[in-house]
mmCIF file of C-alpha atoms in Angstrom:
data_model
loop_
_atom_site.group_PDB
_atom_site.id
_atom_site.type_symbol
_atom_site.label_atom_id
_atom_site.label_comp_id
_atom_site.label_asym_id
_atom_site.label_seq_id
_atom_site.Cartn_x
_atom_site.Cartn_y
_atom_site.Cartn_z
ATOM 1 C CA MET A 753 66.744 137.528 117.366
ATOM 2 C CA SER A 754 68.186 139.347 120.242
ATOM 3 C CA LEU A 755 69.632 138.227 124.105
ATOM 4 C CA ASN A 756 70.090 140.342 127.206
ATOM 5 C CA ARG A 757 71.394 138.253 129.508
ATOM 6 C CA ILE A 758 74.005 139.295 132.438
ATOM 7 C CA VAL A 759 75.707 137.351 135.072
ATOM 8 C CA LEU A 760 77.663 139.044 138.006
ATOM 9 C CA MET A 761 79.549 137.999 141.107
ATOM 10 C CA GLY A 762 80.229 140.466 143.594
ATOM 11 C CA ARG A 763 79.491 141.956 147.167
ATOM 12 C CA LEU A 764 76.800 143.736 148.276
ATOM 13 C CA THR A 765 77.880 147.060 149.131
ATOM 14 C CA ARG A 766 74.506 147.637 152.017
ATOM 15 C CA ASP A 767 72.180 145.603 153.362
ATOM 16 C CA PRO A 768 68.828 144.936 150.642
ATOM 17 C CA GLU A 769 66.008 146.899 152.158
ATOM 18 C CA LEU A 770 62.499 145.622 151.039
ATOM 19 C CA ARG A 771 60.089 148.147 149.739
ATOM 20 C CA ARG A 772 56.544 147.519 147.960
ATOM 21 C CA THR A 773 54.816 149.390 145.207
ATOM 22 C CA GLN A 774 51.672 150.723 145.781
ATOM 23 C CA SER A 775 49.906 147.836 144.707
ATOM 24 C CA GLY A 776 51.712 146.174 147.082
ATOM 25 C CA THR A 777 54.764 144.218 145.195
ATOM 26 C CA PRO A 778 57.656 143.326 147.030
ATOM 27 C CA VAL A 779 60.800 145.072 145.252
ATOM 28 C CA THR A 780 64.520 145.898 146.278
ATOM 29 C CA SER A 781 67.402 147.546 145.228
ATOM 30 C CA PHE A 782 71.053 147.194 146.013
ATOM 31 C CA SER A 783 74.822 147.420 144.506
ATOM 32 C CA LEU A 784 77.020 144.398 144.113
ATOM 33 C CA ALA A 785 80.689 145.742 144.080
ATOM 34 C CA VAL A 786 82.052 143.527 141.317
ATOM 35 C CA ASP A 787 85.891 143.275 140.786
ATOM 36 C CA ARG A 788 87.218 143.414 137.531
ATOM 37 C CA ASP A 789 89.771 140.621 136.148
ATOM 38 C CA PHE A 790 92.297 142.895 135.130
ATOM 39 C CA LYS A 791 94.671 145.429 136.703
ATOM 40 C CA SER A 792 94.903 148.952 135.982
ATOM 41 C CA GLN A 793 98.018 150.615 134.012
ATOM 42 C CA SER A 794 98.999 151.885 137.924
ATOM 43 C CA GLY A 795 98.497 147.722 138.899
ATOM 44 C CA GLU A 796 95.319 148.379 140.899
ATOM 45 C CA LYS A 797 92.371 146.127 140.747
ATOM 46 C CA GLU A 798 89.578 148.184 139.907
ATOM 47 C CA THR A 799 85.863 147.398 141.042
ATOM 48 C CA ASP A 800 82.771 148.326 139.400
ATOM 49 C CA PHE A 801 79.249 148.831 141.218
ATOM 50 C CA ILE A 802 76.577 147.641 139.824
ATOM 51 C CA ASP A 803 72.937 148.672 140.387
ATOM 52 C CA ILE A 804 70.692 145.677 140.958
ATOM 53 C CA VAL A 805 67.008 145.679 141.213
ATOM 54 C CA ALA A 806 64.766 142.607 142.175
ATOM 55 C CA TRP A 807 60.832 141.767 142.319
ATOM 56 C CA ARG A 808 58.509 140.177 144.150
ATOM 57 C CA ASN A 809 59.915 136.668 145.649
ATOM 58 C CA THR A 810 63.355 137.099 144.118
ATOM 59 C CA ALA A 811 63.521 140.289 146.488
ATOM 60 C CA GLU A 812 61.992 139.128 149.200
ATOM 61 C CA PHE A 813 64.876 136.013 149.166
ATOM 62 C CA VAL A 814 67.688 138.662 148.778
ATOM 63 C CA CYS A 815 66.276 140.741 151.847
ATOM 64 C CA ASN A 816 65.973 137.299 154.192
ATOM 65 C CA TYR A 817 69.319 136.233 153.410
ATOM 66 C CA PHE A 818 71.515 139.006 151.996
ATOM 67 C CA THR A 819 73.423 141.573 154.199
ATOM 68 C CA LYS A 820 75.926 143.680 153.353
ATOM 69 C CA GLY A 821 79.531 142.006 152.384
ATOM 70 C CA ARG A 822 77.754 138.745 151.266
ATOM 71 C CA MET A 823 79.155 137.473 148.455
ATOM 72 C CA ALA A 824 76.056 136.979 145.472
ATOM 73 C CA VAL A 825 75.629 135.742 141.525
ATOM 74 C CA VAL A 826 73.174 137.589 140.071
ATOM 75 C CA GLU A 827 71.534 136.702 136.909
ATOM 76 C CA GLY A 828 69.090 138.692 135.035
ATOM 77 C CA ARG A 829 68.893 141.149 131.810
ATOM 78 C CA LEU A 830 70.562 144.514 131.605
ATOM 79 C CA GLN A 831 67.915 147.460 131.394
ATOM 80 C CA ILE A 832 68.457 151.123 130.639
ATOM 81 C CA ARG A 833 66.384 153.915 132.310
ATOM 82 C CA ASP A 834 65.882 157.670 130.982
ATOM 83 C CA TRP A 835 64.855 160.030 134.014
ATOM 84 C CA LYS A 836 64.683 163.259 134.875
ATOM 85 C CA ASP A 837 66.324 165.198 137.666
ATOM 86 C CA ARG A 838 65.550 167.223 139.890
ATOM 87 C CA ASP A 839 66.285 170.342 137.392
ATOM 88 C CA GLY A 840 64.901 168.721 134.713
ATOM 89 C CA ASN A 841 67.766 167.547 133.452
ATOM 90 C CA ASN A 842 67.599 163.860 131.189
ATOM 91 C CA ARG A 843 69.294 161.388 132.628
ATOM 92 C CA ARG A 844 69.799 157.597 131.675
ATOM 93 C CA SER A 845 70.749 154.782 134.378
ATOM 94 C CA ALA A 846 71.905 151.198 133.637
ATOM 95 C CA GLU A 847 70.640 148.342 135.950
ATOM 96 C CA VAL A 848 69.922 144.602 136.390
ATOM 97 C CA VAL A 849 66.776 143.157 136.996
ATOM 98 C CA ALA A 850 67.424 140.134 138.570
ATOM 99 C CA ASP A 851 65.843 136.933 138.091
ATOM 100 C CA ASN A 852 67.667 134.576 140.102
ATOM 101 C CA VAL A 853 70.263 135.460 143.121
ATOM 102 C CA TYR A 854 72.378 132.883 144.285
ATOM 103 C CA PHE A 855 75.007 132.615 147.070
ATOM 104 C CA GLY A 856 78.693 133.478 146.417
ATOM 105 C CA ASP A 857 80.201 132.210 149.791
ATOM 106 C CA SER A 858 78.928 129.971 152.299
ATOM 107 C CA LYS A 859 77.719 132.201 155.527
ATOM 108 C CA ARG A 860 80.671 130.819 157.225
ATOM 109 C CA ASP A 861 83.175 132.521 154.632
ATOM 110 C CA SER A 862 81.598 135.422 155.269
ATOM 111 C CA ALA A 863 80.620 135.788 158.780
ATOM 112 C CA GLY A 864 82.479 133.112 160.430
ATOM 113 C CA GLY A 865 79.369 131.454 161.402
ATOM 114 C CA GLY A 866 78.160 127.483 161.554
ATOM 115 C CA TYR A 867 75.367 128.009 158.588
ATOM 116 C CA ASP A 868 74.124 126.507 155.393
ATOM 117 C CA ALA A 869 72.865 128.524 153.029
ATOM 118 C CA PRO A 870 69.394 127.707 151.799
ATOM 119 C CA PRO A 871 68.865 126.933 148.053
ATOM 120 C CA ALA A 872 68.572 130.464 146.168
ATOM 121 C CA TYR A 873 65.355 132.104 144.355
ATOM 122 C CA GLY A 874 64.439 132.738 141.400
ATOM 123 C CA ALA A 875 61.553 134.317 139.692
ATOM 124 C CA PRO A 876 58.937 131.330 139.343
ATOM 125 C CA ALA A 877 59.231 130.904 135.548
ATOM 126 C CA SER A 878 63.323 130.081 135.975
ATOM 127 C CA SER A 879 64.436 126.483 136.899
ATOM 128 C CA TYR A 880 66.152 125.675 139.937
ATOM 129 C CA ALA A 881 69.952 125.113 140.426
ATOM 130 C CA PRO A 882 71.754 124.265 143.503
ATOM 131 C CA PRO A 883 73.276 127.313 145.305
ATOM 132 C CA ALA A 884 77.074 127.930 145.579
ATOM 133 C CA GLY A 885 77.346 127.507 149.148
ATOM 134 C CA GLY A 886 76.448 123.965 148.942
ATOM 135 C CA TYR A 887 73.148 121.826 150.431
ATOM 136 C CA GLY A 888 71.823 122.577 153.651
ATOM 137 C CA ALA A 889 71.672 120.673 156.997
ATOM 138 C CA SER A 890 68.908 118.616 155.453
ATOM 139 C CA ALA A 891 71.341 116.419 153.086
ATOM 140 C CA GLY A 892 72.276 114.974 155.572
ATOM 141 C CA GLY A 893 74.721 116.475 158.426
ATOM 142 C CA PRO A 894 75.560 119.905 159.246
ATOM 143 C CA SER A 895 77.724 120.395 155.930
ATOM 144 C CA GLY A 896 75.606 118.709 153.900
ATOM 145 C CA PHE A 897 77.321 115.416 153.905
ATOM 146 C CA ALA A 898 76.491 111.949 155.684
ATOM 147 C CA GLU A 899 79.157 110.389 158.099
ATOM 148 C CA LEU A 900 80.532 107.355 156.156
ATOM 149 C CA ASP A 901 80.957 104.272 158.695
ATOM 150 C CA ASP A 902 84.891 103.718 158.478
ATOM 151 C CA GLN A 903 85.756 100.173 159.898
ATOM 152 C CA ASP A 904 88.012 98.926 157.726
ATOM 153 C CA GLY A 905 89.670 102.155 156.518
ATOM 154 C CA GLU A 906 88.854 101.796 153.013
ATOM 155 C CA LEU A 907 86.230 103.520 150.721
ATOM 156 C CA PRO A 908 82.869 101.845 150.101
ATOM 157 C CA PHE A 909 83.706 102.013 145.956
#
């Protein structure tokens, strides 16, 4: 049995752009700036820049709701690609193929707005998980919570 699963959390380094293959399949690629959880010998926090590729509905979701600087949680698999550069030299690239992308912050945290994030979108075969930023306004009020009637000042439980 083998397992190829990766989960990353980082900030987008640029706005994602939706492209389409010749057959019309949506695809986007972007990079995440992911901080290492330790400091270098000089005491500096180091960051890895990891290439991400998302396909189909996941690509459309990322392009519609994510912008440069937004925190994202990407769940997917590591893929190694061999290719030739313009001079004919063999090259190798590592990238993460995203199965699910979630909000790692709320829009309020990243841009100062009053926006509640929609749910995350994953590949059709995956299970749904609520976004890290919370539920949208449909859950009862602008923050996703309903107001309690505070007549006697005590909690209702």
